[in-house]
mmCIF file with all atom_site columns, C-alpha atoms in Angstrom:
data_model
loop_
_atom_site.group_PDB
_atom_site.id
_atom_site.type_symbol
_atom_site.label_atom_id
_atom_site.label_alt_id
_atom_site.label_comp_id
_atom_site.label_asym_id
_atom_site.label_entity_id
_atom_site.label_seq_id
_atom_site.pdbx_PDB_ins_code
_atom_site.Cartn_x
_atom_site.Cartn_y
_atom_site.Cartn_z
_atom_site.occupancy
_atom_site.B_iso_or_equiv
_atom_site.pdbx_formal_charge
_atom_site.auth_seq_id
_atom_site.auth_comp_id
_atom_site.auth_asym_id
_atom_site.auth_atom_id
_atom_site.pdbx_PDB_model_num
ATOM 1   C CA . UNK A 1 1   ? -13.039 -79.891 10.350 1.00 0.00 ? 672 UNK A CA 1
ATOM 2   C CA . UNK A 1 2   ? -15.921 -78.258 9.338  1.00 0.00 ? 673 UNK A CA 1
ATOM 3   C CA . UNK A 1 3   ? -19.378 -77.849 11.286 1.00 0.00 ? 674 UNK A CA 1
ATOM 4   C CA . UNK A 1 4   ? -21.945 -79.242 8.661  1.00 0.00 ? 675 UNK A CA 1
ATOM 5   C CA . UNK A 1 5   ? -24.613 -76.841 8.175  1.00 0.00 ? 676 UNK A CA 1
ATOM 6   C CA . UNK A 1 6   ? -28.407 -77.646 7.780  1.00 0.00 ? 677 UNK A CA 1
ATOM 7   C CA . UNK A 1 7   ? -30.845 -75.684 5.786  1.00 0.00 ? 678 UNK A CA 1
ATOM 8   C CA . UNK A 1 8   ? -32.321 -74.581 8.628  1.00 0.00 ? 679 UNK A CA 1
ATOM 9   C CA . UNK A 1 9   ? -29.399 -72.527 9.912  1.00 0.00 ? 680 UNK A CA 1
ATOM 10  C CA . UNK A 1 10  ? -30.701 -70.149 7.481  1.00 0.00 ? 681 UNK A CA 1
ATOM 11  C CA . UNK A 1 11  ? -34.342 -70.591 7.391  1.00 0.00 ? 682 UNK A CA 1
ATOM 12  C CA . UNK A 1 12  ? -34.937 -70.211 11.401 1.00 0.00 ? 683 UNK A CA 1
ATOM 13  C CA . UNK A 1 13  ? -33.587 -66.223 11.684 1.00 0.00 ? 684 UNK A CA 1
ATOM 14  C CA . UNK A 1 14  ? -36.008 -65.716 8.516  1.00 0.00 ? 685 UNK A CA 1
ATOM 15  C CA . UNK A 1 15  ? -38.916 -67.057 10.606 1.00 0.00 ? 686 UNK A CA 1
ATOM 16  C CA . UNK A 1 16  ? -37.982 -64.997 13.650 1.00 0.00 ? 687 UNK A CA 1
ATOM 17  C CA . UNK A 1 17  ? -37.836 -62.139 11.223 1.00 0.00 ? 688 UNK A CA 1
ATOM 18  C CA . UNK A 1 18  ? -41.122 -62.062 10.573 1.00 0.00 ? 689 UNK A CA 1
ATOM 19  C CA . UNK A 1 19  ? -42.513 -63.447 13.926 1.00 0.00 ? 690 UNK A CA 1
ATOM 20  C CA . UNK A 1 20  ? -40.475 -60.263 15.271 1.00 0.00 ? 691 UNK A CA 1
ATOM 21  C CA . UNK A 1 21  ? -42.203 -57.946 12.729 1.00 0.00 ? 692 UNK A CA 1
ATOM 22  C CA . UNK A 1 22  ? -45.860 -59.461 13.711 1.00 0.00 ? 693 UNK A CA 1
ATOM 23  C CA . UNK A 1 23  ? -44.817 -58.835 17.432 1.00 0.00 ? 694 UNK A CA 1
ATOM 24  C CA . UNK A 1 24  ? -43.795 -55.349 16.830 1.00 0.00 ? 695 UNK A CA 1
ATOM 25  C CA . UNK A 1 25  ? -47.141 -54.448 15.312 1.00 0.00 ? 696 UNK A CA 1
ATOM 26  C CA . UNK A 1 26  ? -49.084 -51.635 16.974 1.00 0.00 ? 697 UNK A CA 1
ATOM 27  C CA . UNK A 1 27  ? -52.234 -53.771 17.256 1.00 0.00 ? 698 UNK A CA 1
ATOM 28  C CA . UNK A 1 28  ? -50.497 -55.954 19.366 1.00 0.00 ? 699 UNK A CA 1
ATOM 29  C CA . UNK A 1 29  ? -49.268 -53.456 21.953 1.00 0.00 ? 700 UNK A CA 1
ATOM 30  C CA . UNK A 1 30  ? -52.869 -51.722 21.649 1.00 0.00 ? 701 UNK A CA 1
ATOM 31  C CA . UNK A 1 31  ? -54.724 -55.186 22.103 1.00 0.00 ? 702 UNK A CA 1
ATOM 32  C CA . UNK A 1 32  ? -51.903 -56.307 24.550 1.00 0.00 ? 703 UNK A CA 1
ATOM 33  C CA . UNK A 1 33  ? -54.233 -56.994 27.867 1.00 0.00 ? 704 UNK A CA 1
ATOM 34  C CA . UNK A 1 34  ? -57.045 -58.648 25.350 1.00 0.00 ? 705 UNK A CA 1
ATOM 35  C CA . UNK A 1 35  ? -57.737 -62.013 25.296 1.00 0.00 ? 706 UNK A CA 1
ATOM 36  C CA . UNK A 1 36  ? -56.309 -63.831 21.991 1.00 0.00 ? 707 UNK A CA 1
ATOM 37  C CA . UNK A 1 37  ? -57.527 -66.724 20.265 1.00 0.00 ? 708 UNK A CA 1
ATOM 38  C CA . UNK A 1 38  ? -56.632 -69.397 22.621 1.00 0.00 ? 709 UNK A CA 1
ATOM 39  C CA . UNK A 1 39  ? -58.186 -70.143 25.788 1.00 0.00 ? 710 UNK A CA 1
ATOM 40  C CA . UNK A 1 40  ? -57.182 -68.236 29.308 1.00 0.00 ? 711 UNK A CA 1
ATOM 41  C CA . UNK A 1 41  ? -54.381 -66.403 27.183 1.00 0.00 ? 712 UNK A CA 1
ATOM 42  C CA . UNK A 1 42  ? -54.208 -62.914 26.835 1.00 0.00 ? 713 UNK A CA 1
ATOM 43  C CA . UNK A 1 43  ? -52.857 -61.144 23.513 1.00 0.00 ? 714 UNK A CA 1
ATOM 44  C CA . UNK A 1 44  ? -49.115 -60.009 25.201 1.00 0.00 ? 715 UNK A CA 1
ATOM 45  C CA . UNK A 1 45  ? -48.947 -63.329 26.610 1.00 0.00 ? 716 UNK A CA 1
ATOM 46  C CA . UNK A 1 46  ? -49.211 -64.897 23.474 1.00 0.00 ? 717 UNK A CA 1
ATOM 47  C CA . UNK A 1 47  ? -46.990 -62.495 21.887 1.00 0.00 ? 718 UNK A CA 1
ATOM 48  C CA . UNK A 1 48  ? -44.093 -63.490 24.554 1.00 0.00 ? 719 UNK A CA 1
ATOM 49  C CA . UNK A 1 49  ? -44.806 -67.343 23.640 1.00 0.00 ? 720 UNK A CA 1
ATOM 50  C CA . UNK A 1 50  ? -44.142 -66.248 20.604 1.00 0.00 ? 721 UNK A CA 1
ATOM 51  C CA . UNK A 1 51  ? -40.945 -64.444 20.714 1.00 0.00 ? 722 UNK A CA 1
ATOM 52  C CA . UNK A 1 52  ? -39.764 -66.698 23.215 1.00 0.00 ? 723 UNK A CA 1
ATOM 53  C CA . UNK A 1 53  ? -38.715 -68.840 20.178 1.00 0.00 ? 724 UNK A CA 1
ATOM 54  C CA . UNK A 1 54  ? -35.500 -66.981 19.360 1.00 0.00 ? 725 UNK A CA 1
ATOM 55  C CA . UNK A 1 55  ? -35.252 -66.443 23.234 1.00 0.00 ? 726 UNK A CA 1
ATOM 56  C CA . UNK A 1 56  ? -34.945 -70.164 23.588 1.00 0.00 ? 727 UNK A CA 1
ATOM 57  C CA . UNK A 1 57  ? -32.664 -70.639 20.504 1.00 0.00 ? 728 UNK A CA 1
ATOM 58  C CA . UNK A 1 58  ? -30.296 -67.923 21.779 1.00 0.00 ? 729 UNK A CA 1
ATOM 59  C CA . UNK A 1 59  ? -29.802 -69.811 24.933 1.00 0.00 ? 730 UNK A CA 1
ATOM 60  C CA . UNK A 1 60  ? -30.146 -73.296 24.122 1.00 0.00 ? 731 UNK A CA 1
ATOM 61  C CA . UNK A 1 61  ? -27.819 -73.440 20.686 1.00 0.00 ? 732 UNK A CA 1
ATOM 62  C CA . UNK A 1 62  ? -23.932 -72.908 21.884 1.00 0.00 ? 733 UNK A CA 1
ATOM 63  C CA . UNK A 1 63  ? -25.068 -75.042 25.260 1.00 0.00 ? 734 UNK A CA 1
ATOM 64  C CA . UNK A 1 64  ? -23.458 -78.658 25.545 1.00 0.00 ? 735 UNK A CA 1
ATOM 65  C CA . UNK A 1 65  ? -25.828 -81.485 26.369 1.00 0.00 ? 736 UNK A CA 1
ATOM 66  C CA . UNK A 1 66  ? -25.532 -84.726 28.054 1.00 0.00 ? 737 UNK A CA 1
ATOM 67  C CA . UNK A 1 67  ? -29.648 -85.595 27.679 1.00 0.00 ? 738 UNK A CA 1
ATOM 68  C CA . UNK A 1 68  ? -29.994 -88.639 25.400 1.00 0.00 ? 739 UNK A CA 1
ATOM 69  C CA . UNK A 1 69  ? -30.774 -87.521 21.680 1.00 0.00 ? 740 UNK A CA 1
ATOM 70  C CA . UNK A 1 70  ? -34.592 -88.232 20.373 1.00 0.00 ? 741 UNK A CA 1
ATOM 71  C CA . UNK A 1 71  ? -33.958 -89.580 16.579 1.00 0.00 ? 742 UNK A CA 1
ATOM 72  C CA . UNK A 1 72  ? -36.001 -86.898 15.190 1.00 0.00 ? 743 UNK A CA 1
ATOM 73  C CA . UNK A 1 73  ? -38.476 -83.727 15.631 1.00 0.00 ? 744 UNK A CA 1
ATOM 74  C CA . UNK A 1 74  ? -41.135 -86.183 15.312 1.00 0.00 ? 745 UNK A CA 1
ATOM 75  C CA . UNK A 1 75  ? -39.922 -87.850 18.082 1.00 0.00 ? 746 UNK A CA 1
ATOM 76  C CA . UNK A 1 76  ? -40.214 -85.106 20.035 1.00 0.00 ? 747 UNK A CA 1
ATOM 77  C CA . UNK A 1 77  ? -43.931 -84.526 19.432 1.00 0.00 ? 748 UNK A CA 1
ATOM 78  C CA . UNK A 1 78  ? -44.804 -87.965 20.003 1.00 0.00 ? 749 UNK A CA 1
ATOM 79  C CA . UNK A 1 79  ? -43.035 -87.721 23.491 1.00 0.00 ? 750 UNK A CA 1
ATOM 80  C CA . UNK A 1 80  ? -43.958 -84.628 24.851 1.00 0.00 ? 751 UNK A CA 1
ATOM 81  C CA . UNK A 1 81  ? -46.810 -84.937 27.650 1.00 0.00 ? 752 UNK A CA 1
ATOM 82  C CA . UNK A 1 82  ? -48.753 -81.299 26.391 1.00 0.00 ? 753 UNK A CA 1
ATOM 83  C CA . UNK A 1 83  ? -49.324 -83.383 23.242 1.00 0.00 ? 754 UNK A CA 1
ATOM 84  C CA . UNK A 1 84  ? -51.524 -85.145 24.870 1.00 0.00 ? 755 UNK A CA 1
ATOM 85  C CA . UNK A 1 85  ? -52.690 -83.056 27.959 1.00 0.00 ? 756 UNK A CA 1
ATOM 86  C CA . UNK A 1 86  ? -55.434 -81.141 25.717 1.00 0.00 ? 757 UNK A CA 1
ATOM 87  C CA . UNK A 1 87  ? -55.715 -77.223 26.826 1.00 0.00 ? 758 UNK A CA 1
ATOM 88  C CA . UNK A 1 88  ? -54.296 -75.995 29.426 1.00 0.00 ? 759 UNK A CA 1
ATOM 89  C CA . UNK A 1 89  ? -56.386 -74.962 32.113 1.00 0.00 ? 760 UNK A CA 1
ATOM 90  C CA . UNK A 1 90  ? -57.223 -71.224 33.193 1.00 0.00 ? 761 UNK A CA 1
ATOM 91  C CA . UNK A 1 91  ? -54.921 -71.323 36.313 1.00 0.00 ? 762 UNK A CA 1
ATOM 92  C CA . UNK A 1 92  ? -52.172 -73.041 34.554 1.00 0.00 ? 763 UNK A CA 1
ATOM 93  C CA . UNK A 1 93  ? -51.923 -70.586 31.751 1.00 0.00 ? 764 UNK A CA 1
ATOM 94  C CA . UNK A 1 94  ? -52.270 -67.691 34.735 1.00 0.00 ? 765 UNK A CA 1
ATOM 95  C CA . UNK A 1 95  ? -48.884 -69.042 36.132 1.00 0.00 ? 766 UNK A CA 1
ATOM 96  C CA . UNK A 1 96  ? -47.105 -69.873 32.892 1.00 0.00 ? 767 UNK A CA 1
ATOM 97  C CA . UNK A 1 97  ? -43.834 -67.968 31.896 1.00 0.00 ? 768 UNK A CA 1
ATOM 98  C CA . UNK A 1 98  ? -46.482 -66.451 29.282 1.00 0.00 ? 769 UNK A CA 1
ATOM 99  C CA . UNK A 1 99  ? -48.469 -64.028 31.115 1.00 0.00 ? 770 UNK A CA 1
ATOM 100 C CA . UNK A 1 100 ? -45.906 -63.016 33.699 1.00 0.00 ? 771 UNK A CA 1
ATOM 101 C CA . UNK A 1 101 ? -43.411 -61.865 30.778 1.00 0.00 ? 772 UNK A CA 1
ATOM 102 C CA . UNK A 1 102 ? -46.776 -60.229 29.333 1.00 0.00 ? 773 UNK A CA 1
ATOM 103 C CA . UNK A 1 103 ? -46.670 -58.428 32.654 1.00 0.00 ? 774 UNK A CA 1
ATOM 104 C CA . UNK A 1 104 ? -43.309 -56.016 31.695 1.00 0.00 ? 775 UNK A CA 1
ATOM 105 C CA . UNK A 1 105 ? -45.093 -54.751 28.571 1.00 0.00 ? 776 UNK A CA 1
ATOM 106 C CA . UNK A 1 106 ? -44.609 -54.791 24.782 1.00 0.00 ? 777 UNK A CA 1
ATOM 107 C CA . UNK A 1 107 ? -41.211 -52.836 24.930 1.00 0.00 ? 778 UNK A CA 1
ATOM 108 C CA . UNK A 1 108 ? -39.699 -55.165 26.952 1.00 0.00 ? 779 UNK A CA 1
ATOM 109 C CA . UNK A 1 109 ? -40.331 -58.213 25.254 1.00 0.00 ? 780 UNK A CA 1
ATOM 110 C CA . UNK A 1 110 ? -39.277 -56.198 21.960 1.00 0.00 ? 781 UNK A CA 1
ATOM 111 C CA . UNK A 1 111 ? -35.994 -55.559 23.342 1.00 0.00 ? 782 UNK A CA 1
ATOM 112 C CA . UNK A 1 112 ? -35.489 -58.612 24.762 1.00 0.00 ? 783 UNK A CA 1
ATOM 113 C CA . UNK A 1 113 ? -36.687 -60.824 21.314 1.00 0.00 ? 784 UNK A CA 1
ATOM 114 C CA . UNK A 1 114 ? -34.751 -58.257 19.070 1.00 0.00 ? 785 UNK A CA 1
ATOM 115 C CA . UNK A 1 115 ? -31.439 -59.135 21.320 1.00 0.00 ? 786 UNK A CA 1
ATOM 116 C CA . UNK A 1 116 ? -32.130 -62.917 20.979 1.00 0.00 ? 787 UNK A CA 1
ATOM 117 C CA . UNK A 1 117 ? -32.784 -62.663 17.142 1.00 0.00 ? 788 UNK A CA 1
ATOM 118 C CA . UNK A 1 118 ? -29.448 -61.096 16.690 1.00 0.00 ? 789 UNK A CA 1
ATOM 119 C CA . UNK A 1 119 ? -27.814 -63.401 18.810 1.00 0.00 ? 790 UNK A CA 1
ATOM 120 C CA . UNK A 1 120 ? -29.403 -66.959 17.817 1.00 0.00 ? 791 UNK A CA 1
ATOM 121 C CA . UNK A 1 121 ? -28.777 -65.689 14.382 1.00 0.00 ? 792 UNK A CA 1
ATOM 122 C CA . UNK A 1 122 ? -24.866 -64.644 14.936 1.00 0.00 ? 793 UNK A CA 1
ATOM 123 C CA . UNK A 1 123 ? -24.608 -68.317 16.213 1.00 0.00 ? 794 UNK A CA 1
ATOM 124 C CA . UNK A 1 124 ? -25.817 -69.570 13.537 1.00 0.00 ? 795 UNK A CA 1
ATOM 125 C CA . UNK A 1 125 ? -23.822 -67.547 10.875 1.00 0.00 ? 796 UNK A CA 1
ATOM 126 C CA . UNK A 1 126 ? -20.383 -68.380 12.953 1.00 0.00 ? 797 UNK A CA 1
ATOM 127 C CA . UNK A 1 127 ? -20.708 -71.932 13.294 1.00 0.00 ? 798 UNK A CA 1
ATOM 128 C CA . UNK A 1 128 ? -21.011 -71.558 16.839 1.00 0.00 ? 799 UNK A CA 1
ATOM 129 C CA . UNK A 1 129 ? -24.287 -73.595 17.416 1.00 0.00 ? 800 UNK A CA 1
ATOM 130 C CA . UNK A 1 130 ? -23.575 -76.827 18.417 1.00 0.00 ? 801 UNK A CA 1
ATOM 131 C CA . UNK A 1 131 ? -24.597 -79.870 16.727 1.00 0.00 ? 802 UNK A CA 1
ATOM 132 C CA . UNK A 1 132 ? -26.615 -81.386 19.582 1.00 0.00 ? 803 UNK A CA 1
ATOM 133 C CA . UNK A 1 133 ? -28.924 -79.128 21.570 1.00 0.00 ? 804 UNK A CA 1
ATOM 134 C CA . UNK A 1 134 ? -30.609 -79.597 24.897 1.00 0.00 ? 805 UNK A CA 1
ATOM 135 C CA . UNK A 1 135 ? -34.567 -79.295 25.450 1.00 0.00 ? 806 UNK A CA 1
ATOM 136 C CA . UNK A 1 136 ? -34.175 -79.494 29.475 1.00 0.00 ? 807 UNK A CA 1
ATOM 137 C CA . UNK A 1 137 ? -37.741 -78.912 30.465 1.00 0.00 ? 808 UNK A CA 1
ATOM 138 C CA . UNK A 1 138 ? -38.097 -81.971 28.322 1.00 0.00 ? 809 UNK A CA 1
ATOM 139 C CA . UNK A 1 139 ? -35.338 -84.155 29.459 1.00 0.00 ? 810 UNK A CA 1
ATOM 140 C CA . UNK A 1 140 ? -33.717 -85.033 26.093 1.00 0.00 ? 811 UNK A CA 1
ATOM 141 C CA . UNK A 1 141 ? -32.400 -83.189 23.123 1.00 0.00 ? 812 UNK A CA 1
ATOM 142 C CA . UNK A 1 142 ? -32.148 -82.976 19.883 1.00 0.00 ? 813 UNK A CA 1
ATOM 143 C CA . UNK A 1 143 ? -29.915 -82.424 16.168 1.00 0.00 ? 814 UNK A CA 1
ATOM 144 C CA . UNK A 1 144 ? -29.497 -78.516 15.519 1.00 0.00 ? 815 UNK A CA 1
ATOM 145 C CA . UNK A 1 145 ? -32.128 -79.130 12.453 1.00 0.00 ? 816 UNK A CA 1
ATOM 146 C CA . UNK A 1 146 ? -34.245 -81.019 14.541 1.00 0.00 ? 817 UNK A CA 1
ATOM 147 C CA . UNK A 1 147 ? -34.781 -78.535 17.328 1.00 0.00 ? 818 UNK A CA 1
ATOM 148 C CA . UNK A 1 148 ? -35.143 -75.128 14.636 1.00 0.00 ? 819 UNK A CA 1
ATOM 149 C CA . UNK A 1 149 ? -37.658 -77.010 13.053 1.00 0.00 ? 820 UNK A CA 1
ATOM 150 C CA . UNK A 1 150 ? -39.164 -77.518 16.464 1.00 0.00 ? 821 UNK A CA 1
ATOM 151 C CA . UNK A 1 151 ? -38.946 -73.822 17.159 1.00 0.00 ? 822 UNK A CA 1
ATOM 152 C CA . UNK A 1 152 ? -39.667 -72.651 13.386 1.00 0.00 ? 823 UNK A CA 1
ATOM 153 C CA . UNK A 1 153 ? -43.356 -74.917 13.824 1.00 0.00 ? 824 UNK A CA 1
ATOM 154 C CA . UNK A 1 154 ? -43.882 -72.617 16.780 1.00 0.00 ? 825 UNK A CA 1
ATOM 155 C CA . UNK A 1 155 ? -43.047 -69.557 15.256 1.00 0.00 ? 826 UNK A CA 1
ATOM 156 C CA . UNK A 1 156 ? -45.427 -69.913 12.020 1.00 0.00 ? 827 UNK A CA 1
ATOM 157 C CA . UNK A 1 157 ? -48.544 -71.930 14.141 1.00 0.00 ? 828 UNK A CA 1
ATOM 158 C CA . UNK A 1 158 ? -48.594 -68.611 16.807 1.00 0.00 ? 829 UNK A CA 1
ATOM 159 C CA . UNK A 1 159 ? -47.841 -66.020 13.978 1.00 0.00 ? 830 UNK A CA 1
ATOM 160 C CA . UNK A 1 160 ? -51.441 -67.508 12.888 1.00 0.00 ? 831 UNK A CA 1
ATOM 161 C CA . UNK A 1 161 ? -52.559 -67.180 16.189 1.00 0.00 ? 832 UNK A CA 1
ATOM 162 C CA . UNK A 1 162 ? -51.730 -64.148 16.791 1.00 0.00 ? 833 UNK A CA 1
ATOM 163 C CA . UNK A 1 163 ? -52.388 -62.420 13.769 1.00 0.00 ? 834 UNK A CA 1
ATOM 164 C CA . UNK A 1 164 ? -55.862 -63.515 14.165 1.00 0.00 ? 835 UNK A CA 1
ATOM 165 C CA . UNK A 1 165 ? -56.411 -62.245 17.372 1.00 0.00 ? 836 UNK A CA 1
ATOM 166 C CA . UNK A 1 166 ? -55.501 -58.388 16.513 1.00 0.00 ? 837 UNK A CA 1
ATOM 167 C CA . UNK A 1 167 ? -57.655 -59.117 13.402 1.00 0.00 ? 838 UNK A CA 1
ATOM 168 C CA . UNK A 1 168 ? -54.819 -59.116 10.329 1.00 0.00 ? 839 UNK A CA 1
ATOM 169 C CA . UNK A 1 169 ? -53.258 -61.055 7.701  1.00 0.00 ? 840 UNK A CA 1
ATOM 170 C CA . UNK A 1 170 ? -51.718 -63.956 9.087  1.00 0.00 ? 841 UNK A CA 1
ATOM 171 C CA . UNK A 1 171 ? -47.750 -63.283 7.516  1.00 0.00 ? 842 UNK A CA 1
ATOM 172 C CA . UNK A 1 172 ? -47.004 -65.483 4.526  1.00 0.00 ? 843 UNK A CA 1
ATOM 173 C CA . UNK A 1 173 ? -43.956 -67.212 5.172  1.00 0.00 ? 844 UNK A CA 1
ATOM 174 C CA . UNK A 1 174 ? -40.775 -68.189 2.149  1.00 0.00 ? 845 UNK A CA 1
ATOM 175 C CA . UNK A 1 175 ? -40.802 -72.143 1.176  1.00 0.00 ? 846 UNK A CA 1
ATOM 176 C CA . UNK A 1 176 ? -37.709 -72.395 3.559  1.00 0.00 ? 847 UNK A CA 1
ATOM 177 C CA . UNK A 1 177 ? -39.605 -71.841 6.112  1.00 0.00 ? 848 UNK A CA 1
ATOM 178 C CA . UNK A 1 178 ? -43.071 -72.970 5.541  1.00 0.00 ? 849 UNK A CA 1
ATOM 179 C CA . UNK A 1 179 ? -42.517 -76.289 3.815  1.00 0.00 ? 850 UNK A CA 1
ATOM 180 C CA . UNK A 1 180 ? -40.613 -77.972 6.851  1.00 0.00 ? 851 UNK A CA 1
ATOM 181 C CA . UNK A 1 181 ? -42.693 -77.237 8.879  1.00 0.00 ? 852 UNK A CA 1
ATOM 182 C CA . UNK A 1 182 ? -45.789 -78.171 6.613  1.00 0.00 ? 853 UNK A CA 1
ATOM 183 C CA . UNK A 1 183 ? -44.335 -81.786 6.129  1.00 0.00 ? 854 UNK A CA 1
ATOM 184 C CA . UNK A 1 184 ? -44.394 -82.407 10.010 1.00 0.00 ? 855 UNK A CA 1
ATOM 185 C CA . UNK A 1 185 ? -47.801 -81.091 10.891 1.00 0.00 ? 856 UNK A CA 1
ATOM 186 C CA . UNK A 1 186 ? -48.506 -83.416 7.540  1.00 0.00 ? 857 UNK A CA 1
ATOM 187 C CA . UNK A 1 187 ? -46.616 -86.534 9.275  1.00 0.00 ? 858 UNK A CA 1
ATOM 188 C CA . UNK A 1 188 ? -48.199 -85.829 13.212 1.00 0.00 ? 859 UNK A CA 1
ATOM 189 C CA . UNK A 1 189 ? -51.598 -85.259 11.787 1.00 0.00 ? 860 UNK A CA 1
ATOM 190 C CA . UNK A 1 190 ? -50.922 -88.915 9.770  1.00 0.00 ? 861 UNK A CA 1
ATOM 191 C CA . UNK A 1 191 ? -49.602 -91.084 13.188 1.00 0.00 ? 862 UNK A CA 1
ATOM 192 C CA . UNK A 1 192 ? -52.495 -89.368 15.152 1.00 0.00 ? 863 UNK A CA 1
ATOM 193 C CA . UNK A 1 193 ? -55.406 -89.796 12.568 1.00 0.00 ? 864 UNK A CA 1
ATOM 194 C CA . UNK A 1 194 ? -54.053 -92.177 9.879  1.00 0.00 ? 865 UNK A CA 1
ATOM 195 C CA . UNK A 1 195 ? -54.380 -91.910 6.393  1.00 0.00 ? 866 UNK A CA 1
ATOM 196 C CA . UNK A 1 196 ? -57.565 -91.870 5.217  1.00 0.00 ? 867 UNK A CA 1
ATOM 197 C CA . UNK A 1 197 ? -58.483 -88.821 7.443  1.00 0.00 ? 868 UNK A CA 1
ATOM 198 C CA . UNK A 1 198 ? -55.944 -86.863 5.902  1.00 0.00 ? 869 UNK A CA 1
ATOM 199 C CA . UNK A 1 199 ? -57.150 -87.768 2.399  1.00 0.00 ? 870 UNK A CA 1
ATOM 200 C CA . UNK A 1 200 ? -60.491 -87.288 3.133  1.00 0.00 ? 871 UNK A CA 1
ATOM 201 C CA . UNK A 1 201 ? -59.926 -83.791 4.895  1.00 0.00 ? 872 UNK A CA 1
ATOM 202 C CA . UNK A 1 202 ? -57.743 -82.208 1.687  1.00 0.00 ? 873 UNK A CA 1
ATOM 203 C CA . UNK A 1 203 ? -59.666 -83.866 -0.849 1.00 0.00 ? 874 UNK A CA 1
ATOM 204 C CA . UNK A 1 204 ? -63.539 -84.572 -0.147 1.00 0.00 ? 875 UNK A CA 1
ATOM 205 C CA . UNK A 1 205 ? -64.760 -81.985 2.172  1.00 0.00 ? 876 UNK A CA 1
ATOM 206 C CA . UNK A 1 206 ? -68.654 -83.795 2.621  1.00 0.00 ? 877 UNK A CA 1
ATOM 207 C CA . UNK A 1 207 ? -66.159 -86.013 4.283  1.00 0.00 ? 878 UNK A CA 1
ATOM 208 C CA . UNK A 1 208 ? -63.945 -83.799 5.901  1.00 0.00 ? 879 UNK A CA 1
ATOM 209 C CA . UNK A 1 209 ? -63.285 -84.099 9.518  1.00 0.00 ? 880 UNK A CA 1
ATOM 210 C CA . UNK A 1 210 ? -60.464 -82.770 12.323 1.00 0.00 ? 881 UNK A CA 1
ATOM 211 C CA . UNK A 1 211 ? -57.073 -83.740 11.274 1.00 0.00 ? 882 UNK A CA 1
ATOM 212 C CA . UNK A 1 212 ? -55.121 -81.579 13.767 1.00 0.00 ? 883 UNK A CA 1
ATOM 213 C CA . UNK A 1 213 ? -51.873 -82.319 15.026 1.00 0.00 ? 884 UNK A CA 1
ATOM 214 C CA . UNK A 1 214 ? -52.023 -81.298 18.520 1.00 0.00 ? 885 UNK A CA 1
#
């Protein structure tokens, strides 16, 4: 029997692509110790949170799963405590994974995102991702489509981030990749403001006001 394939089996290596190509940038190995655009995080360590998203996909795809399965990547959002949190503080984002992988250099996390794009994207290709995947530091999991488009939201929201912190073009992603993940911000930004704050923001900006996901 078959695996059945979702459209984002293709979409997510296209998104790492490109995240990849951003990361590989020399302004981002020249700006590496710099702070970026968000708070307490340098440039390289935003760069690793960044490639981290094939890293994770890599290892998390062809591993079997026991945690209970959240109904959608919605779900997900609307679970997870950093939601809610607000910004991490300076000490917290010292200690993260983030700025100690940022502490090996630009080459290394090259190598090591490279190897995980290749892989996550073999897996893929071969049917060898598994239907259900795991979010441990979470404590549930998700459908294959569910958690790419989890990963792909990542991938385009910090290829923003970071292209704006070494000052260039933020990369223009293909509809396969953008639209999914426009439609969720779309939906979050609905449940957490309603309706009429999304209307008002893309359609009357004297009465625009913050419709952010996060």
């Amino acid at each position: 029997m078959s695996r059945p394939v979702d459209a984002l089996d293709s979409a997510f290596p296209v998104a790492a692509s490109i995240a990849l190509d951003l990361i590989r940038r020399p302004e981002v190995s020249e700006q590496w110790s710099r702070p970026s655009v968000l708070p307490h995080l340098s440039i390289g360590g935003l760069a690793c949170h960044l490639g981290r998203q094939a890293i994770r996909a890599a290892e998390l795809l062809p591993t079997p799963s026991d945690l209970p399965v959240l109904e959608s990547a919605d779900n997900h959002y609307e679970r997870a405590a950093w939601v809610s949190e607000g910004t991490p503080d300076e000490a917290s984002v010292a200690a993260s994974n983030d700025e100690a992988e940022a502490a090996r250099g630009p080459a290394d996390l090259h190598a090591r995102s490279a190897a995980a794009l290749e892989e996550a994207g073999n897996l893929l290709a071969r049917g060898a991702a598994l239907d259900v995947v795991p979010i441990p530091w979470q404590g549930w999991a998700l459908r294959r489509g569910d958690f790419l488009l989890t990963r792909q939201l990542e991938v385009v929201v910090h290829s923003d981030d970071l292209a704006v912190s070494i000052g260039v073009p933020t990369p223009e992603f293909p509809a396969e990749v953008f639209d999914p993940v426009r439609d969720l911000l779309v939906r979050l930004a609905v449940r957490r403001h309603g309706q009429s704050a999304l209307i008002s923001a893309l359609s009357r900006s004297e009465r625009a006001q913050d419709i952010s996901a996060f």
